[in-house]
């Protein structure tokens, strides 16, 4: 049987970021609370022209160019987002034009908080495994701007960015295990965003507990699915988690290992080896919602693809509300050379630190972003046209 999985990936981030130490100072909070307590160093801040379409287009442009993917081979494009730009027209429709995807292509958006990207990935894998793809590839894109109220507890856990992934047979990066996943769902009120609001509403402490409950639920479902398939569920050398902020991954690892009979000290002692390399990008970018797990995977591959070639990695996706999924993938031989070509971390090199007044001005203008006469084209399409397909070689 042919393997199916992630053939290429790329990330995109806004140009501006905020140093969390500066934010801590402005809010009268000890910087150690953000940096050590939450595990965040910087957070990406999207300017008005850097909406989720523009970020998605940038990530797609990179993955097609650097991954040397012919757009005409794409037959399915799913965008996972919880910060869509329109209630009807999906971001995938903009990408269809911007990326030059063929007319014979299914394009749509998937929403379930941060789980939307994983919903897209699972659908893409099943689409290929079922035979419906007929040799074509899928493009799965996660794009979001994470916003909480200024001066709220969630403020230091904001961020913005996109991850684009090509899903195909004989993938060059990570082969997944179709059908061998553990999902978990429950109707909970931990985090949501009413239609009238740009900012998420969150019951922070409750959201952490919901995440951890879903982790154990998904793990138990995964154990059953893996054993049915004759796979050792715990035979993974690394784990990537959904990362709303770095400390959450540590809490997740503790909870998972405690469930398997380990102490908190044992989990902490293993954390740097098991999970550490997945957190470099998120420490620089913050929460990217749907793309968070895949940003963690990109970070891990960028840091240590060569030593991980041939090894299995555990993956955990969580979307508030809630839906979660645990699955695994094997890093492919030759992945390190592809990772190098993809220049996964390059977008982080050309950013600019914002001052607190600049950041606050951007946030103050957020509410106005979507208010435009219906006859005008969406801000998104204008911004994306500017960034799309201008060539990435010059940036490297
Ligand atoms: N030095 C070092 N550490 C310090 C410190 C200091 N001076 N002061 C506080 N801390 C530590 C605290 O001990 C705490 O650590 P532990 O969690 O290990 O106990 C940590 O800093 C955070 O401090 P608080 O407990 O006081 O938490 P808070 O009231 O500031 O809120 C939060 C934290 C709940 C995460 C809040 O930022 C929030 O609501 N964020 C948005 C929601 C979120 O990200 N939820 C995650 C699960 S839901 C999900 O994953 C989906 C998603 O993407 C949103």
Coordinates of C-alpha atoms and ligand atoms in Angstrom, one line a residue:
X1 CA 0.0 0.0 0.0
X2 CA 1.2 3.5 -0.8
X3 CA 2.0 5.8 2.1
X4 CA 0.0 9.0 2.6
X5 CA 1.0 12.1 4.5
X6 CA 2.6 15.5 4.5
X7 CA 4.7 16.0 1.5
X8 CA 5.7 19.7 2.0
X9 CA 4.8 22.5 4.4
X10 CA 5.4 26.2 4.9
X11 CA 4.6 28.9 7.4
X12 CA 3.7 32.6 7.1
X13 CA 3.7 35.2 9.8
X14 CA 2.9 38.9 10.0
X15 CA 5.8 41.4 9.8
X16 CA 5.2 42.8 13.2
X17 CA 5.7 41.1 16.6
X18 CA 5.6 42.2 20.2
X19 CA 8.2 41.3 22.8
X20 CA 6.3 39.8 25.7
X21 CA 8.7 41.5 28.2
X22 CA 7.5 44.9 26.8
X23 CA 3.9 43.8 27.2
X24 CA 4.5 42.6 30.7
X25 CA 6.1 45.9 31.6
X26 CA 3.2 47.9 30.1
X27 CA 0.7 45.8 32.0
X28 CA 2.6 45.9 35.3
X29 CA 3.2 42.2 35.4
X30 CA 6.6 40.5 36.2
X31 CA 8.1 39.5 32.8
X32 CA 8.8 36.0 34.3
X33 CA 5.0 35.4 34.4
X34 CA 4.8 35.6 30.6
X35 CA 8.2 34.1 29.7
X36 CA 8.5 31.3 32.3
X37 CA 4.9 31.1 33.6
X38 CA 3.2 30.9 30.2
X39 CA 6.3 30.0 28.1
X40 CA 5.9 32.8 25.5
X41 CA 8.7 35.1 24.4
X42 CA 7.2 37.1 21.4
X43 CA 3.8 37.2 19.8
X44 CA 3.0 38.0 16.1
X45 CA 0.7 40.9 15.6
X46 CA -1.2 41.2 12.3
X47 CA -1.6 44.6 10.7
X48 CA -4.9 45.4 9.0
X49 CA -3.6 44.3 5.6
X50 CA -2.4 41.0 7.0
X51 CA -5.7 39.2 7.3
X52 CA -6.1 35.4 7.3
X53 CA -6.4 35.4 3.5
X54 CA -3.1 37.3 3.1
X55 CA -1.3 35.0 5.6
X56 CA -2.8 31.9 4.0
X57 CA -1.8 33.1 0.5
X58 CA 1.8 33.8 1.7
X59 CA 2.1 30.3 3.2
X60 CA 0.6 28.7 0.0
X61 CA 3.0 30.7 -2.2
X62 CA 5.9 29.4 -0.2
X63 CA 4.8 25.7 -0.1
X64 CA 4.2 25.6 -3.9
X65 CA 7.4 27.4 -4.9
X66 CA 9.8 25.9 -2.4
X67 CA 8.2 22.5 -2.4
X68 CA 8.2 22.5 -6.2
X69 CA 4.5 21.6 -6.4
X70 CA 2.6 22.1 -9.7
X71 CA -0.7 23.7 -8.7
X72 CA -2.5 21.8 -11.5
X73 CA -1.9 18.6 -9.4
X74 CA -4.1 19.9 -6.6
X75 CA -7.7 18.5 -6.5
X76 CA -8.8 19.5 -3.0
X77 CA -8.1 22.7 -1.0
X78 CA -9.4 22.9 2.5
X79 CA -8.7 25.9 4.8
X80 CA -9.1 25.5 8.5
X81 CA -9.8 28.8 10.3
X82 CA -11.8 30.2 13.2
X83 CA -11.2 33.8 12.1
X84 CA -12.7 33.7 8.7
X85 CA -13.2 36.9 6.7
X86 CA -16.7 36.2 5.5
X87 CA -19.7 34.2 6.7
X88 CA -20.2 32.7 3.2
X89 CA -17.2 33.0 0.9
X90 CA -14.4 30.7 2.1
X91 CA -10.7 31.7 2.2
X92 CA -10.2 28.6 0.0
X93 CA -12.0 30.5 -2.9
X94 CA -9.4 33.3 -2.7
X95 CA -6.6 30.8 -2.6
X96 CA -8.0 29.0 -5.6
X97 CA -7.4 32.1 -7.8
X98 CA -4.2 33.3 -6.1
X99 CA -2.5 29.9 -6.3
X100 CA -3.7 29.1 -9.8
X101 CA -5.5 25.9 -8.7
X102 CA -7.4 24.0 -11.4
X103 CA -11.1 24.5 -12.0
X104 CA -11.6 20.8 -11.2
X105 CA -10.9 21.3 -7.6
X106 CA -13.0 21.1 -4.4
X107 CA -12.4 24.2 -2.3
X108 CA -13.9 25.0 1.1
X109 CA -13.4 26.1 4.7
X110 CA -13.6 24.0 7.8
X111 CA -14.5 25.4 11.2
X112 CA -14.1 23.9 14.6
X113 CA -12.1 26.4 16.7
X114 CA -8.4 25.3 16.5
X115 CA -9.4 21.8 15.3
X116 CA -10.4 23.1 11.8
X117 CA -7.0 22.4 10.3
X118 CA -6.9 18.9 11.6
X119 CA -10.4 18.3 10.2
X120 CA -9.0 19.4 6.8
X121 CA -6.0 17.2 7.2
X122 CA -8.0 14.1 8.1
X123 CA -10.4 14.7 5.3
X124 CA -7.5 15.1 2.8
X125 CA -5.9 11.8 4.0
X126 CA -9.1 9.9 3.8
X127 CA -9.8 11.5 0.3
X128 CA -6.6 10.1 -0.9
X129 CA -6.9 6.7 0.9
X130 CA -10.4 6.2 -0.5
X131 CA -9.2 6.6 -4.1
X132 CA -11.3 9.7 -4.8
X133 CA -8.1 11.7 -5.3
X134 CA -7.2 9.7 -8.5
X135 CA -3.6 10.7 -8.2
X136 CA -4.1 14.3 -7.2
X137 CA -2.8 16.1 -4.2
X138 CA -4.5 18.1 -1.4
X139 CA -3.7 21.5 -0.1
X140 CA -4.6 22.0 3.5
X141 CA -4.1 25.5 5.0
X142 CA -4.5 26.7 8.5
X143 CA -4.7 30.5 8.9
X144 CA -5.8 32.5 11.9
X145 CA -5.4 35.7 14.0
X146 CA -5.7 35.0 17.7
X147 CA -7.2 38.0 19.4
X148 CA -8.2 38.4 23.1
X149 CA -9.2 41.6 24.8
X150 CA -6.5 44.2 25.4
X151 CA -5.5 44.0 29.1
X152 CA -7.4 40.6 29.5
X153 CA -5.7 37.5 30.9
X154 CA -5.6 36.1 27.4
X155 CA -3.7 39.1 25.9
X156 CA -0.2 37.5 26.2
X157 CA -1.5 34.3 24.4
X158 CA -2.4 36.0 21.2
X159 CA -0.6 35.5 17.9
X160 CA -1.2 35.2 14.1
X161 CA 0.1 33.0 11.3
X162 CA -0.6 30.4 8.7
X163 CA 0.6 26.9 7.8
X164 CA 0.2 25.4 4.4
X165 CA 0.6 21.6 3.8
X166 CA 0.6 19.5 0.7
X167 CA -0.9 16.1 1.3
X168 CA 0.0 13.3 -1.1
X169 CA 1.0 9.7 -1.6
X170 CA 4.6 8.9 -1.0
X171 CA 5.0 12.1 1.1
X172 CA 8.5 13.5 1.5
X173 CA 8.2 14.7 5.1
X174 CA 5.8 12.7 7.3
X175 CA 3.8 9.6 6.5
X176 CA 0.5 9.4 8.5
X177 CA -1.5 6.3 9.4
X178 CA -4.9 6.6 7.7
X179 CA -7.7 5.5 9.9
X180 CA -5.5 5.1 13.0
X181 CA -6.5 8.1 15.0
X182 CA -8.3 8.7 18.3
X183 CA -10.9 11.4 18.4
X184 CA -12.8 13.0 21.3
X185 CA -15.7 15.5 21.3
X186 CA -17.8 17.1 24.0
X187 CA -20.0 20.2 24.1
X188 CA -18.2 22.5 26.5
X189 CA -18.1 26.3 26.9
X190 CA -14.4 27.0 27.4
X191 CA -13.8 29.4 24.5
X192 CA -15.9 30.8 21.7
X193 CA -16.2 33.9 19.6
X194 CA -19.7 35.4 19.1
X195 CA -20.5 36.6 15.5
X196 CA -20.4 40.2 16.5
X197 CA -16.9 40.1 18.1
X198 CA -13.4 40.1 16.8
X199 CA -12.1 39.0 20.3
X200 CA -12.5 35.5 21.6
X201 CA -14.4 34.9 24.9
X202 CA -12.6 32.5 27.1
X203 CA -12.9 30.9 30.5
X204 CA -9.2 30.5 30.7
X205 CA -8.8 28.0 33.6
X206 CA -11.8 26.0 32.3
X207 CA -10.3 25.9 28.8
X208 CA -7.1 24.4 30.2
X209 CA -9.0 21.6 32.0
X210 CA -11.1 21.0 28.9
X211 CA -7.9 20.6 26.8
X212 CA -6.5 18.1 29.3
X213 CA -9.7 16.1 29.5
X214 CA -9.9 15.9 25.7
X215 CA -6.2 14.9 25.6
X216 CA -6.9 11.9 27.8
X217 CA -10.1 11.1 25.9
X218 CA -8.3 11.2 22.6
X219 CA -5.4 9.2 23.9
X220 CA -7.7 6.4 25.1
X221 CA -9.4 6.3 21.7
X222 CA -6.1 6.3 20.0
X223 CA -4.8 3.4 22.0
X224 CA -7.8 1.3 21.0
X225 CA -7.4 2.3 17.3
X226 CA -3.7 1.7 17.3
X227 CA -4.0 -1.7 18.9
X228 CA -6.7 -2.8 16.4
X229 CA -4.2 -1.9 13.7
X230 CA -1.4 -3.8 15.4
X231 CA 0.5 -0.6 16.2
X232 CA 2.1 0.1 19.6
X233 CA 0.4 3.4 20.5
X234 CA 3.3 4.6 22.7
X235 CA 6.1 3.8 20.2
X236 CA 6.8 7.5 19.5
X237 CA 10.1 9.3 20.0
X238 CA 8.6 12.8 20.1
X239 CA 5.3 14.4 20.8
X240 CA 3.8 17.6 19.3
X241 CA 0.8 19.2 21.0
X242 CA -1.6 22.0 20.2
X243 CA 0.3 25.0 21.7
X244 CA -1.9 27.9 22.7
X245 CA 1.2 28.9 24.8
X246 CA 4.3 26.9 25.6
X247 CA 3.3 26.0 29.2
X248 CA 0.2 24.3 27.9
X249 CA 2.3 21.7 26.1
X250 CA 4.2 21.0 29.4
X251 CA 0.9 20.6 31.2
X252 CA -0.3 18.2 28.4
X253 CA 2.9 16.1 28.6
X254 CA 2.6 15.8 32.4
X255 CA -1.1 14.8 32.1
X256 CA -0.4 12.2 29.4
X257 CA 2.5 10.7 31.2
X258 CA 0.7 10.7 34.5
X259 CA -2.2 8.8 32.8
X260 CA 0.4 6.3 31.8
X261 CA 1.7 6.0 35.4
X262 CA 4.7 8.4 35.4
X263 CA 5.3 11.2 38.0
X264 CA 5.2 14.9 37.2
X265 CA 9.0 15.0 37.8
X266 CA 9.6 12.2 35.3
X267 CA 7.4 14.1 32.7
X268 CA 9.4 17.3 33.3
X269 CA 12.7 15.5 33.0
X270 CA 11.7 14.2 29.6
X271 CA 10.0 17.3 28.4
X272 CA 13.0 19.0 26.7
X273 CA 13.8 15.8 24.7
X274 CA 10.3 14.7 24.0
X275 CA 8.6 18.0 23.1
X276 CA 11.1 20.9 23.4
X277 CA 12.1 21.3 19.8
X278 CA 8.4 21.7 18.8
X279 CA 8.1 24.9 20.8
X280 CA 10.7 27.2 19.1
X281 CA 8.4 28.7 16.5
X282 CA 5.4 29.1 18.9
X283 CA 7.6 30.9 21.4
X284 CA 8.3 33.4 18.6
X285 CA 4.8 33.6 17.2
X286 CA 2.3 32.8 19.9
X287 CA -1.0 31.0 19.3
X288 CA -2.0 30.5 15.6
X289 CA -5.1 28.5 16.5
X290 CA -5.7 26.0 13.7
X291 CA -2.1 26.0 12.6
X292 CA -0.7 25.5 16.1
X293 CA -0.1 21.8 16.0
X294 CA 1.5 22.1 12.5
X295 CA 3.6 25.0 13.6
X296 CA 4.9 22.7 16.3
X297 CA 5.6 20.0 13.8
X298 CA 7.4 22.5 11.5
X299 CA 9.4 23.7 14.4
X300 CA 10.5 20.2 15.3
X301 CA 11.4 19.3 11.8
X302 CA 13.4 22.5 11.3
X303 CA 15.3 21.7 14.5
X304 CA 15.9 18.0 14.2
X305 CA 14.6 16.4 11.0
X306 CA 17.8 14.6 10.4
X307 CA 17.8 12.7 13.7
X308 CA 14.1 12.0 13.3
X309 CA 14.3 10.4 9.9
X310 CA 12.6 7.0 10.2
X311 CA 11.1 7.8 13.6
X312 CA 7.5 8.1 14.7
X313 CA 6.1 11.3 16.2
X314 CA 2.9 11.6 18.2
X315 CA 0.5 14.4 17.3
X316 CA -2.3 16.0 19.3
X317 CA -4.8 18.5 18.1
X318 CA -7.3 20.4 20.3
X319 CA -10.2 22.7 19.3
X320 CA -12.2 24.4 22.0
X321 CA -15.9 23.6 22.2
X322 CA -14.5 20.9 21.8
X323 CA -13.1 18.3 19.4
X324 CA -9.6 16.7 19.7
X325 CA -7.7 14.1 17.8
X326 CA -4.5 12.1 18.5
X327 CA -2.6 10.4 15.7
X328 CA 1.0 9.7 14.7
X329 CA 3.3 10.0 11.7
X330 CA 6.7 8.7 10.6
X331 CA 9.4 11.2 9.5
X332 CA 10.5 10.0 6.1
X333 CA 14.1 9.2 5.0
X334 CA 15.4 12.2 3.1
X335 CA 13.0 14.6 5.0
X336 CA 15.9 16.7 6.3
X337 CA 17.0 17.7 2.8
X338 CA 13.4 18.7 2.0
X339 CA 13.1 20.7 5.2
X340 CA 16.2 22.6 4.2
X341 CA 14.7 23.5 0.8
X342 CA 11.4 24.6 2.4
X343 CA 13.3 27.1 4.6
X344 CA 10.6 26.6 7.3
X345 CA 11.9 29.3 9.7
X346 CA 12.9 31.9 7.1
X347 CA 9.7 34.1 7.6
X348 CA 10.8 34.7 11.2
X349 CA 14.0 36.4 10.1
X350 CA 12.5 39.4 8.4
X351 CA 10.2 40.8 11.2
X352 CA 10.0 44.0 13.1
X353 CA 9.4 44.6 16.8
X354 CA 6.4 46.8 17.4
X355 CA 6.2 49.3 20.2
X356 CA 3.3 49.0 22.7
X357 CA 1.6 52.1 21.2
X358 CA 1.9 50.6 17.7
X359 CA 0.4 47.3 18.9
X360 CA -2.4 49.1 20.8
X361 CA -3.2 51.2 17.7
X362 CA -3.5 48.0 15.6
X363 CA -5.8 46.4 18.1
X364 CA -7.9 49.6 18.4
X365 CA -8.5 49.5 14.6
X366 CA -9.4 45.8 14.6
X367 CA -13.1 46.5 15.0
X368 CA -13.2 48.6 11.8
X369 CA -11.4 46.0 9.5
X370 CA -14.6 44.3 8.3
X371 CA -16.7 47.5 8.0
X372 CA -16.7 48.4 4.3
X373 CA -19.4 48.9 1.8
X374 CA -20.6 45.5 0.3
X375 CA -19.7 46.8 -3.2
X376 CA -16.0 47.0 -2.3
X377 CA -13.8 43.9 -2.7
X378 CA -12.9 42.3 0.6
X379 CA -9.8 43.7 2.3
X380 CA -8.5 40.1 2.2
X381 CA -8.4 39.8 -1.6
X382 CA -6.7 43.2 -2.0
X383 CA -4.0 42.3 0.6
X384 CA -3.5 38.8 -0.7
X385 CA -3.1 40.0 -4.3
X386 CA -0.2 42.2 -3.0
X387 CA 1.6 39.4 -1.2
X388 CA 0.9 36.5 -3.4
X389 CA 3.3 34.9 -5.8
X390 CA 5.9 37.6 -6.0
X391 CA 8.6 34.9 -5.7
X392 CA 10.1 33.7 -2.4
X393 CA 13.7 33.1 -3.5
X394 CA 14.7 36.7 -2.7
X395 CA 13.6 36.3 0.9
X396 CA 15.8 33.3 1.7
Ligands
LIG1 N1 7.0 34.0 37.5 C1 6.9 32.8 37.0 N2 5.7 32.2 36.8 C2 4.6 32.9 37.1 C3 4.6 34.2 37.7 C4 5.9 34.8 37.9 N3 6.1 36.0 38.5 N4 3.4 34.6 38.0 C5 2.6 33.7 37.6 N5 3.2 32.6 37.1 C6 2.7 31.4 36.5 C7 1.6 30.8 37.3 O1 2.1 30.0 38.3 C8 0.9 30.0 36.2 O2 1.7 28.8 36.0 P1 0.9 27.3 36.1 O3 -0.2 27.4 35.1 O4 2.0 26.4 35.8 O5 0.3 27.3 37.5 C9 1.1 30.8 34.9 O6 2.2 31.7 35.2 C10 -0.1 31.5 34.4 O7 -0.6 32.4 35.5 P2 -2.1 32.4 36.0 O8 -2.5 31.0 36.5 O9 -2.2 33.5 37.0 O10 -3.0 32.5 34.7 P3 -3.7 33.8 34.1 O11 -4.8 34.2 34.9 O12 -2.7 34.8 33.7 O13 -4.2 33.1 32.7 C11 -4.4 31.7 30.9 C12 -3.5 32.2 32.0 C13 -5.6 31.1 31.5 C14 -3.7 30.7 30.0 C15 -4.8 33.0 30.0 O14 -3.7 33.5 29.4 C16 -5.9 32.7 29.0 O15 -7.1 32.7 29.2 N6 -5.4 32.4 27.7 C17 -6.3 32.1 26.6 C18 -7.0 30.7 26.7 C19 -6.0 29.5 26.4 O16 -5.0 29.7 25.8 N7 -6.4 28.3 26.9 C20 -5.6 27.1 26.6 C21 -6.5 25.9 26.5 S1 -7.7 26.1 25.3 C22 -6.9 25.9 23.8 O17 -5.8 25.4 23.8 C23 -7.6 26.4 22.6 C24 -6.9 27.6 22.1 O18 -6.0 27.6 21.3 C25 -7.4 28.9 22.7

